[in-house]
Amino acid sequence: MFEPASSPQELRPESRDDSRAGAVSRRRADAPLPRRQKRWSSQRRLQILAAAAAAALIFAADVLSPLDGAVAVLYTAVVLLVARVADRRFVLAAGAGCCVLVLVAFASSHWGEAFDGAYVRLGVSLTALAITTLLAVRSWSAESTAAEQARMLELTHDTVVIRDADNRILYWNDGAERLYGWTRKEAIGKLCHEMLETHFPAEEVADSFAAEGRWSGELMRRRRDGTRIALASRWLARYDSDGRPAGIIETSADLTAERQAEAERRRSEERYGAIFRAAGFAIWEADWSGRLAAIEDLQKAGVSDIGAYLDSHRAILRQMAAAAEITEANAEAVKLFEAPGREALIGRSMSLFSTAAAEKTLAQLLAQLSNGAAIAEAETQFCTLRGKTIDVLLRVCVVTPEDGWRRMIVTAIDLTERNLTQARLDQMLAELAHAARVALLGQFAASIAHEVNQPLAAITTYAQSGRRWLTREAPAAQEVRDCLDHIVENGRRASEVVAGLKALTKKGAAPKNPLPLAEAIEEAVALMRRELATGAINLRQSFAADLPPVLGDRVQIQQVVINLAMNGAQAMAAIDPRRRDLCVATQREGAGFARISVRDSGDGIKEQNPDAVFEPFFTTKTSGTGMGLSICRSIVEAHGGRIWAENNDDGGATFHFTLPLEEAAA
């Protein structure tokens, strides 16, 4: 940055007048440039006036003196005086003005005279004046350049320190003030290494300066507040005009924050490594950059729905499955895939463990990640190295998106045992619900018998009537047809009752299908109607007209409705028959659910917490098992809904349960 012969004073803005055009500015680098000052300082005005007065005195002496122009050489002092306080243009103007004064003085004394020694003295004076002016302008330019260089040193955030051969500080920029804590005035003249307690590799520095005249490396220094800081420093030797060492120019940058960040990064990596190794579930790192490149190619080709496209182009999906390499794996991952060791996984593709379900899941995960998700999760199946199919909950995390999926963290939780246990529990629940349905049907066997006997009696009556119409002398064909139609209709009614009973007593869990809720409840109520009538219970139904179908098992939902309605009927057995009201109603519940409510007018729930009635073996009946409501809760929760109870303000209790709508599950 500096010429070897540059004097340290040339780089010290405090050594020059603050009003000089080259004075160092401490403004921010991004600050707007100030307007040029039009008013000079009082010191500058005095110096300019002194120069003008000197020029006037020299002119008078030149005109009046008998020395014949010898005085004119003194005008050089005027130019030098102006050069101390003015810029280049003003120096040139001063030089030109002095030349004019020399010529005027010469003309007034020697106009019309023959050429003699006076003309020679005039030429010498003008030449000296011109040379002085040019040298002053050049000196101003050099000083201005040095000042501009010093200004640039003030703009840098790094520290810039210039030292002489004795290690004394000659220059101390704003960056040094900010970092070390000493002001420029306090630092200049001090021994640098003693003040900053510098620790550096002395032998390395000496060898580097001997070979190249420069050194760069790291050192430690003390700030004014006593804290030790690490610095990245660069030192450059300075030489005088004779080539002898004159000192050192150094720039330094604080490494403390960088070192702290690096230490924190190492600690973070160590923590991550410890968690990675000690985690009780499978974790592996993988390079998915090939998959990302393939997705970007598809997007450039106009594919917008990555998931749907990959799901319908399984060959491309399999290529993407192979375009991912495991780079690290923990012990649990080795155990999950039944591998002999980490080396059996690292460097391998996940397609080694792929299944049809895994391919479909991969399409879903890639769709989520390509849409900007940082984490994608799905449940899927893998095949271990020993051929065993396992259920896992897979979660993929993009660690550094800017690296293009080169580092992906994949975690897998083994759900195989959980799913097997859940399947066994579902089977047990289905069997328990079946037993409860059979027991429930026994409670209103008389109603069922009535529902079956009614159409059977009607069939008998219409058959006898038809036979009589046929035995007449003139058989009435129309009447016989009517009797047969009634027989068919009542046979259908009997068949529906039997089919309903068969469904309620059937074992196993039926698949969940779209189900018109009002229709299913009507069928359940039909089985209880005679039982309710026998108990003098007034049944009311209120169904929401705009309620879409729910998604569920018809038989199990009817079982819940029957259980709640029969409980309500039994709760009203001890009250006045005129007050026995039972209401079954449906309505929308929030977004995506339907609510079914069964309200009675009995004595209500005596427990402080009404939801306690859903606990297993809880009962208030002398002959009850306490399993009915518990089974209802299991059925509702298995459907993705919830069930609860509350006392009515006007007496009685209301049981509510929700079921997901088909449109929400789609």
XYZ file of C-alpha atoms in Angstrom:
666
model
C 0.000 0.000 0.000
C 2.888 2.393 0.797
C 6.108 3.171 -1.009
C 9.214 2.042 0.899
C 10.549 5.570 1.208
C 7.342 6.987 2.681
C 7.883 8.732 5.973
C 5.727 7.672 8.921
C 4.732 11.274 9.347
C 3.098 11.194 5.940
C 0.662 8.586 7.231
C -0.239 10.368 10.450
C -3.198 12.667 9.897
C -2.757 14.189 13.328
C 0.613 15.652 12.229
C -1.018 17.976 9.699
C -3.495 20.792 9.908
C -7.085 19.505 10.210
C -8.222 22.026 7.617
C -6.031 20.630 4.860
C -7.872 19.119 1.901
C -6.163 15.829 2.656
C -7.139 15.700 6.335
C -8.259 12.275 7.505
C -11.974 11.850 7.768
C -13.406 9.550 10.414
C -16.789 9.382 8.824
C -18.334 6.009 7.999
C -17.483 4.705 4.553
C -21.147 4.748 3.544
C -21.780 8.317 4.769
C -22.655 10.917 2.104
C -19.779 13.089 0.958
C -19.766 16.463 2.726
C -20.041 19.657 0.752
C -16.825 21.532 0.282
C -16.464 24.162 2.960
C -16.632 27.685 1.560
C -15.474 29.430 4.680
C -11.893 29.036 5.735
C -10.758 28.753 9.316
C -9.316 31.810 11.009
C -5.831 30.248 10.977
C -5.973 29.716 7.212
C -7.232 33.238 6.642
C -4.370 34.650 8.701
C -1.816 32.616 6.753
C -3.267 33.712 3.412
C -3.302 37.347 4.550
C 0.294 36.982 5.716
C 1.257 35.597 2.301
C -0.536 38.481 0.566
C 1.188 41.007 2.831
C 4.560 39.404 2.161
C 3.897 39.562 -1.581
C 3.022 43.253 -1.283
C 6.199 44.014 0.711
C 8.353 42.077 -1.747
C 6.699 43.946 -4.658
C 7.378 47.307 -2.995
C 10.957 46.361 -2.262
C 11.428 45.154 -5.824
C 10.099 48.420 -7.255
C 11.889 50.753 -4.869
C 15.083 48.790 -4.262
C 18.163 49.577 -6.317
C 18.994 45.843 -6.437
C 17.480 45.554 -9.920
C 15.191 42.481 -9.521
C 17.297 40.500 -7.099
C 14.512 40.836 -4.510
C 12.039 38.973 -6.784
C 13.403 35.589 -5.763
C 11.778 36.138 -2.360
C 8.382 35.480 -3.993
C 9.201 31.769 -3.610
C 8.583 32.181 0.124
C 5.075 33.441 -0.672
C 4.368 30.341 -2.779
C 5.653 28.048 -0.022
C 3.562 29.864 2.578
C 0.417 29.467 0.451
C 1.241 25.796 -0.204
C 1.050 25.093 3.536
C -2.645 25.970 3.764
C -4.176 25.883 0.266
C -4.876 23.318 -2.414
C -3.173 22.846 -5.765
C -5.239 25.383 -7.696
C -4.616 28.080 -5.119
C -0.863 27.323 -5.160
C -0.809 27.649 -8.957
C -2.756 30.901 -8.719
C -0.314 32.226 -6.117
C 2.667 31.301 -8.309
C 1.101 32.949 -11.356
C 0.249 36.065 -9.347
C 3.811 36.349 -8.058
C 5.132 36.041 -11.638
C 2.830 38.878 -12.678
C 4.132 41.030 -9.804
C 7.726 40.300 -10.836
C 6.983 41.351 -14.415
C 5.136 44.505 -13.323
C 8.003 45.527 -11.031
C 10.554 44.847 -13.757
C 8.560 46.818 -16.345
C 8.213 49.791 -14.027
C 11.964 49.975 -13.519
C 13.472 48.772 -16.785
C 10.895 49.461 -19.489
C 12.595 50.410 -22.750
C 16.137 49.705 -21.524
C 18.624 47.681 -23.515
C 19.182 44.021 -22.717
C 21.554 43.705 -19.798
C 22.081 41.812 -16.549
C 18.661 42.869 -15.220
C 16.985 40.699 -17.831
C 19.114 37.746 -16.735
C 18.124 38.301 -13.097
C 14.471 38.496 -14.238
C 14.757 35.135 -15.984
C 16.422 33.563 -12.979
C 13.696 34.894 -10.662
C 10.861 33.682 -12.895
C 12.521 30.287 -13.303
C 13.029 29.904 -9.566
C 9.441 30.958 -8.957
C 8.088 28.469 -11.530
C 10.203 25.619 -10.147
C 9.125 26.413 -6.596
C 5.466 26.471 -7.661
C 5.712 23.129 -9.456
C 7.549 21.509 -6.541
C 4.947 22.856 -4.119
C 2.147 21.425 -6.274
C 3.929 18.066 -6.467
C 4.497 18.042 -2.723
C 0.827 18.825 -2.173
C -0.150 15.922 -4.458
C 2.145 13.513 -2.621
C 0.832 14.617 0.746
C -2.750 14.359 -0.534
C -2.100 10.808 -1.756
C -0.633 9.831 1.602
C -3.608 11.392 3.361
C -6.011 9.468 1.112
C -4.165 6.284 1.986
C -4.506 7.155 5.655
C -8.211 7.805 5.092
C -8.581 4.324 3.628
C -6.907 2.892 6.708
C -9.575 4.568 8.818
C -12.338 2.905 6.803
C -11.200 -0.662 7.445
C -12.653 -2.648 10.343
C -9.277 -4.312 10.912
C -6.603 -2.783 13.089
C -3.776 -0.957 11.295
C -0.698 -0.111 13.348
C 2.577 1.365 12.069
C 5.649 0.892 14.238
C 9.164 2.254 13.925
C 12.334 0.215 14.168
C 12.230 0.494 17.979
C 8.676 -0.938 18.133
C 7.140 2.448 18.988
C 3.680 3.128 17.611
C 3.618 5.784 14.879
C 0.094 5.239 13.543
C -3.052 3.826 15.220
C -6.290 3.674 13.231
C -9.915 3.686 14.379
C -10.075 -0.108 14.137
C -7.224 -0.351 16.650
C -9.033 2.060 18.969
C -12.203 -0.044 18.837
C -10.505 -3.400 19.310
C -7.765 -2.662 21.822
C -9.474 0.114 23.788
C -6.689 2.754 23.729
C -7.264 5.998 21.836
C -4.845 7.154 19.164
C -3.482 9.873 21.413
C -2.822 7.346 24.180
C -1.212 4.754 21.905
C 1.131 6.774 19.694
C 4.660 6.772 21.041
C 4.120 3.698 23.236
C 6.035 0.439 22.827
C 3.536 -1.758 20.990
C 4.402 -5.218 22.335
C 4.751 -4.024 25.917
C 1.435 -2.179 25.902
C -0.485 -5.019 24.239
C 1.492 -7.873 25.857
C 1.931 -9.488 22.460
C 2.715 -13.203 22.258
C 3.931 -14.303 18.827
C 6.412 -16.830 17.341
C 9.522 -14.634 17.341
C 11.784 -17.065 15.472
C 9.191 -17.659 12.772
C 8.704 -13.900 12.342
C 12.456 -13.284 12.103
C 12.930 -16.021 9.501
C 9.975 -14.794 7.439
C 11.192 -11.178 7.457
C 14.695 -12.275 6.501
C 13.356 -14.259 3.556
C 10.405 -12.185 2.300
C 10.199 -8.975 4.310
C 6.766 -9.944 5.589
C 4.993 -12.334 7.968
C 1.440 -13.535 8.499
C 0.112 -15.717 11.268
C -1.727 -15.743 14.572
C -0.811 -13.988 17.799
C -2.307 -13.189 21.202
C -2.742 -9.711 22.694
C -4.307 -8.081 25.728
C -7.022 -5.469 25.429
C -7.291 -2.490 27.724
C -9.971 -4.262 29.790
C -7.569 -7.148 30.414
C -9.173 -9.741 28.135
C -6.922 -11.833 25.919
C -7.794 -12.016 22.235
C -6.545 -14.073 19.304
C -5.668 -12.196 16.117
C -4.886 -13.076 12.514
C -2.058 -10.630 11.787
C -0.039 -9.599 8.709
C 3.219 -7.674 9.099
C 5.077 -5.838 6.311
C 8.562 -4.352 6.680
C 9.096 -0.597 6.038
C 12.360 0.760 4.656
C 13.858 4.256 4.518
C 15.270 5.905 1.411
C 18.581 4.111 1.920
C 16.922 0.707 2.116
C 17.445 0.287 5.839
C 14.607 -1.211 7.976
C 12.458 1.632 9.282
C 9.679 -0.271 11.026
C 6.644 -2.436 10.388
C 3.142 -1.916 9.038
C 0.684 -4.439 10.510
C -2.970 -5.248 10.005
C -4.833 -7.574 12.360
C -8.310 -9.092 12.528
C -9.977 -10.373 15.679
C -10.356 -14.156 15.690
C -12.042 -14.366 19.088
C -15.608 -14.572 17.778
C -14.504 -16.969 15.050
C -12.693 -19.143 17.588
C -15.698 -19.119 19.893
C -17.982 -20.052 16.997
C -15.593 -22.830 15.985
C -15.440 -24.117 19.558
C -19.229 -24.013 19.789
C -19.470 -25.836 16.464
C -17.128 -28.539 17.759
C -19.127 -28.840 20.969
C -22.320 -29.038 18.936
C -20.831 -31.759 16.732
C -19.695 -33.645 19.828
C -23.166 -33.386 21.359
C -24.723 -34.490 18.093
C -22.292 -37.406 17.861
C -23.086 -38.474 21.415
C -26.826 -38.299 20.757
C -26.371 -40.064 17.412
C -24.512 -42.954 19.019
C -26.558 -43.193 22.232
C -30.048 -42.807 20.744
C -32.363 -45.706 21.447
C -33.721 -45.677 17.901
C -32.221 -46.031 14.442
C -30.525 -42.952 12.954
C -28.519 -42.704 9.777
C -27.153 -39.939 7.592
C -27.601 -40.124 3.848
C -26.640 -38.203 0.741
C -29.823 -37.388 -1.188
C -28.245 -34.945 -3.642
C -28.934 -37.338 -6.521
C -32.624 -37.412 -5.619
C -32.748 -33.618 -5.454
C -31.107 -33.339 -8.880
C -33.693 -35.737 -10.322
C -36.552 -33.741 -8.759
C -35.170 -30.484 -10.170
C -34.992 -32.096 -13.621
C -38.650 -33.127 -13.322
C -39.657 -29.631 -12.223
C -37.789 -28.108 -15.169
C -39.703 -30.519 -17.412
C -42.981 -29.078 -16.097
C -43.907 -31.638 -13.412
C -45.719 -29.790 -10.619
C -47.070 -32.650 -8.486
C -43.942 -34.650 -7.685
C -45.740 -37.149 -5.447
C -48.429 -38.068 -7.984
C -45.906 -38.246 -10.825
C -43.560 -40.582 -8.966
C -46.454 -42.726 -7.763
C -47.472 -43.330 -11.368
C -43.898 -43.728 -12.699
C -42.484 -46.462 -10.500
C -39.401 -47.001 -12.677
C -38.279 -43.407 -12.070
C -39.152 -43.791 -8.396
C -36.937 -46.877 -8.130
C -34.089 -44.958 -9.758
C -34.513 -42.229 -7.143
C -34.598 -44.844 -4.393
C -31.210 -46.073 -5.571
C -29.836 -42.506 -5.832
C -29.193 -42.144 -2.099
C -26.215 -43.402 -0.175
C -25.957 -44.045 3.572
C -22.933 -42.132 4.909
C -23.241 -42.905 8.634
C -25.376 -45.137 10.843
C -25.686 -45.803 14.548
C -25.834 -49.141 16.338
C -29.640 -49.125 16.470
C -29.806 -48.809 12.673
C -27.533 -51.835 12.381
C -29.846 -53.696 14.743
C -33.019 -52.550 12.953
C -31.891 -53.840 9.555
C -30.294 -56.974 11.052
C -26.934 -56.055 9.525
C -23.655 -57.641 10.690
C -22.124 -54.192 11.269
C -22.000 -50.524 10.223
C -19.872 -51.390 7.212
C -22.803 -53.384 5.817
C -24.870 -50.177 5.696
C -22.419 -47.344 4.966
C -22.067 -46.723 1.263
C -25.188 -48.749 0.476
C -28.450 -47.522 -1.012
C -31.736 -47.665 0.889
C -33.233 -49.508 -2.086
C -31.565 -52.557 -0.538
C -34.331 -52.547 2.099
C -37.159 -51.303 -0.114
C -40.674 -52.737 -0.282
C -43.761 -51.700 -2.259
C -44.914 -49.701 0.769
C -41.469 -48.064 1.068
C -41.588 -46.949 -2.572
C -44.981 -45.337 -2.062
C -43.747 -43.673 1.124
C -40.656 -42.347 -0.655
C -42.887 -40.609 -3.207
C -44.791 -38.926 -0.352
C -41.591 -37.854 1.428
C -40.024 -36.433 -1.734
C -43.230 -34.518 -2.484
C -43.181 -32.928 0.981
C -39.483 -32.040 0.836
C -39.675 -30.666 -2.713
C -42.427 -28.302 -1.536
C -40.043 -26.745 0.977
C -40.692 -28.840 4.089
C -37.642 -29.191 6.353
C -38.997 -32.379 7.953
C -41.106 -35.126 6.389
C -42.639 -38.068 8.231
C -44.518 -41.201 7.242
C -45.189 -44.757 8.395
C -43.900 -47.461 6.083
C -42.377 -50.934 5.823
C -38.808 -52.095 5.185
C -37.277 -55.471 4.543
C -34.239 -56.338 6.676
C -31.117 -58.031 5.352
C -32.529 -61.309 6.695
C -35.791 -60.873 4.794
C -37.976 -59.858 7.735
C -40.652 -57.218 7.060
C -40.707 -54.474 9.683
C -43.059 -51.559 10.283
C -41.297 -48.239 10.973
C -42.143 -44.614 11.583
C -39.753 -42.799 9.248
C -38.710 -39.152 9.667
C -36.413 -37.324 7.246
C -34.770 -34.000 8.142
C -32.880 -31.651 5.802
C -29.851 -30.569 7.863
C -28.381 -27.958 5.506
C -30.732 -27.023 2.636
C -28.023 -24.906 0.995
C -25.891 -28.047 0.493
C -28.465 -29.575 -1.822
C -29.614 -32.484 0.375
C -26.074 -33.795 0.732
C -26.638 -34.326 4.432
C -29.999 -35.771 5.421
C -30.788 -37.167 8.859
C -33.164 -40.141 8.773
C -34.665 -41.633 11.928
C -36.710 -44.807 12.121
C -38.721 -46.108 15.057
C -39.591 -49.797 14.928
C -43.389 -50.142 15.122
C -43.556 -53.847 14.351
C -44.300 -55.030 17.886
C -46.615 -52.109 18.507
C -48.632 -52.862 15.392
C -48.836 -56.555 16.256
C -50.002 -55.659 19.750
C -52.513 -53.203 18.332
C -53.842 -55.869 15.989
C -54.275 -58.248 18.908
C -56.003 -55.530 20.927
C -58.311 -54.769 18.006
C -59.207 -58.444 17.790
C -59.885 -58.585 21.522
C -61.981 -55.423 21.293
C -63.978 -56.900 18.423
C -64.660 -60.054 20.436
C -65.559 -58.046 23.536
C -67.863 -55.809 21.515
C -69.475 -58.911 20.025
C -70.100 -60.343 23.468
C -71.533 -57.022 24.596
C -73.839 -56.895 21.571
C -75.134 -60.391 22.266
C -75.725 -59.487 25.908
C -77.403 -56.251 24.857
C -79.737 -58.047 22.494
C -80.781 -60.282 25.349
C -82.024 -57.224 27.251
C -84.738 -56.571 24.674
C -85.415 -60.068 23.404
C -89.162 -59.420 23.722
C -88.864 -56.438 21.382
C -86.922 -58.508 18.871
C -89.495 -61.302 19.052
C -92.261 -58.756 18.472
C -90.399 -57.252 15.475
C -90.104 -60.737 13.949
C -93.565 -62.008 14.932
C -95.390 -59.018 13.463
C -94.417 -59.675 9.814
C -94.741 -63.456 10.315
C -98.303 -63.050 11.643
C -99.108 -60.752 8.733
C -97.737 -63.322 6.285
C -99.970 -66.008 7.820
C -103.038 -63.758 7.661
C -102.484 -62.745 4.044
C -101.792 -66.364 3.025
C -105.081 -67.518 4.558
C -106.907 -64.644 2.896
C -105.407 -65.480 -0.478
C -106.406 -69.106 -0.126
C -110.009 -68.095 0.572
C -110.026 -65.881 -2.526
C -108.806 -68.822 -4.584
C -111.419 -71.288 -3.238
C -114.353 -69.147 -4.301
C -116.410 -70.180 -7.319
C -115.056 -67.155 -9.182
C -111.489 -66.644 -7.949
C -110.586 -62.960 -7.521
C -107.199 -62.698 -9.196
C -106.576 -59.064 -8.153
C -107.241 -59.760 -4.485
C -104.916 -62.771 -4.612
C -102.175 -60.617 -6.157
C -102.642 -58.043 -3.375
C -102.328 -60.758 -0.746
C -99.145 -62.046 -2.375
C -97.674 -58.513 -2.482
C -98.347 -58.094 1.250
C -96.792 -61.488 1.916
C -93.626 -60.424 0.019
C -93.470 -57.074 1.842
C -93.798 -58.630 5.289
C -91.305 -61.328 4.358
C -88.833 -58.591 3.472
C -89.467 -56.885 6.820
C -88.827 -60.117 8.683
C -85.692 -60.720 6.634
C -84.355 -57.233 7.452
C -84.919 -57.791 11.166
C -83.115 -61.121 11.017
C -80.299 -59.602 8.929
C -79.899 -56.816 11.482
C -79.755 -59.317 14.319
C -77.251 -61.403 12.386
C -75.050 -58.358 11.791
C -75.175 -57.388 15.462
C -74.165 -60.878 16.539
C -71.480 -61.340 13.885
C -67.896 -61.639 15.104
C -65.001 -59.602 13.797
C -64.559 -55.958 12.894
C -66.163 -54.834 9.673
C -64.308 -52.334 7.476
C -65.130 -48.659 7.886
C -67.304 -47.429 5.033
C -69.261 -44.250 4.238
C -72.406 -44.430 6.344
C -75.583 -42.269 6.345
C -75.812 -41.575 10.063
C -79.576 -40.991 10.276
C -80.309 -44.275 8.496
C -78.031 -46.268 10.811
C -79.583 -44.690 13.921
C -83.109 -45.360 12.618
C -82.257 -49.054 12.242
C -80.890 -49.192 15.785
C -83.913 -47.390 17.228
C -86.259 -49.789 15.402
C -84.835 -52.682 17.414
C -85.507 -50.815 20.684
C -88.841 -49.253 19.844
C -91.046 -51.839 21.580
C -88.740 -51.913 24.634
C -88.961 -48.133 24.894
C -92.732 -48.200 24.452
C -93.040 -50.784 27.223
C -91.132 -48.419 29.543
C -93.457 -45.519 28.617
C -90.534 -43.585 27.213
C -91.214 -40.768 24.769
C -88.584 -41.077 22.012
C -87.668 -38.037 19.943
C -85.209 -37.886 17.076
C -83.528 -34.802 15.597
C -81.216 -35.312 12.633
C -79.229 -32.532 10.908
C -80.468 -32.306 7.334
C -77.130 -31.312 5.762
C -74.964 -33.866 7.553
C -72.686 -35.784 5.139
C -72.008 -39.505 5.642
C -69.609 -40.518 8.373
C -66.832 -43.061 7.964
C -67.320 -46.073 10.200
C -68.538 -49.571 10.936
C -72.356 -49.597 10.834
C -72.721 -52.416 13.371
C -70.364 -50.913 15.949
C -71.924 -47.448 15.653
C -75.385 -48.940 16.106
C -74.059 -50.821 19.136
C -72.941 -47.523 20.728
C -76.317 -45.874 20.020
C -78.266 -48.845 21.420
C -76.080 -48.999 24.535
C -76.437 -45.292 25.281
C -80.208 -45.327 24.602
C -80.814 -48.385 26.780
C -78.744 -46.833 29.593
C -80.869 -43.692 29.312
C -84.082 -45.724 29.392
C -82.942 -47.587 32.493
C -81.933 -44.313 34.179
C -85.547 -43.073 33.846
C -87.199 -46.201 35.272
C -87.718 -44.654 38.714
C -89.158 -41.279 37.645
C -92.695 -40.211 36.725
C -93.625 -41.828 33.357
C -94.858 -38.441 32.124
C -91.289 -37.083 32.383
C -89.531 -39.929 30.604
C -88.077 -38.271 27.517
C -85.272 -39.730 25.401
C -83.814 -37.706 22.531
C -81.337 -38.898 19.902
C -79.871 -36.045 17.812
C -77.098 -35.437 15.279
C -75.252 -32.269 14.245
C -71.953 -31.070 12.822
C -69.056 -30.831 15.283
C -66.349 -28.411 14.197
C -64.484 -29.177 11.011
C -64.765 -32.716 9.760
C -66.831 -34.381 12.506
C -70.425 -35.292 13.314
C -71.758 -35.329 16.873
C -74.368 -37.835 18.084
C -76.113 -36.959 21.356
C -78.367 -39.194 23.499
C -80.229 -37.165 26.138
C -82.397 -38.537 28.952
C -84.459 -36.916 31.719
C -83.423 -39.202 34.574
C -81.572 -38.353 37.771
C -78.257 -37.593 36.059
C -74.745 -38.799 36.861
C -73.912 -38.791 40.568
C -70.147 -38.794 40.097
C -68.207 -35.508 40.372
C -66.391 -36.427 37.181
C -69.003 -37.626 34.654
C -66.304 -39.191 32.473
C -65.626 -41.736 35.237
C -68.577 -43.761 33.933
C -66.432 -44.808 30.950
C -63.875 -46.562 33.133
C -63.877 -50.385 32.929
C -66.073 -52.148 35.507
C -67.735 -48.906 36.617
C -71.471 -49.496 37.171
C -74.376 -48.206 39.258
C -76.569 -51.221 38.449
C -76.849 -54.188 40.763
C -76.670 -56.596 37.832
C -74.332 -54.638 35.535
C -70.786 -55.626 34.509
C -69.505 -52.069 34.037
C -68.130 -52.846 30.567
C -70.808 -51.365 28.296
C -69.676 -47.718 28.335
C -66.011 -48.728 28.382
C -66.593 -50.713 25.192
C -68.437 -47.732 23.703
C -65.417 -45.513 24.382
C -63.051 -48.040 22.778
C -65.273 -48.250 19.678
C -65.560 -44.468 19.312
C -61.832 -43.859 19.815
C -61.011 -46.616 17.323
C -63.089 -44.638 14.812
C -61.042 -41.489 15.499
C -63.718 -39.790 17.608
C -64.255 -39.088 21.289
C -67.048 -39.691 23.804
C -68.039 -37.747 26.908
C -70.955 -37.224 29.294
C -72.447 -34.237 31.100
C -75.376 -33.529 33.387
C -78.250 -31.415 32.075
C -79.203 -28.193 33.820
C -82.868 -29.303 33.964
C -82.107 -32.856 35.086
C -80.882 -35.996 33.439
C -77.692 -36.548 31.483
C -76.505 -36.312 27.904
C -73.953 -38.597 26.305
C -72.116 -37.265 23.244
C -69.752 -38.933 20.821
C -68.164 -37.772 17.577
C -67.304 -39.571 14.347
C -65.179 -38.348 11.416
C -67.039 -37.312 8.279
C -66.193 -39.077 5.055
C -65.243 -35.778 3.379
C -62.665 -35.044 6.099
C -61.057 -38.467 5.789
C -60.764 -38.211 1.994
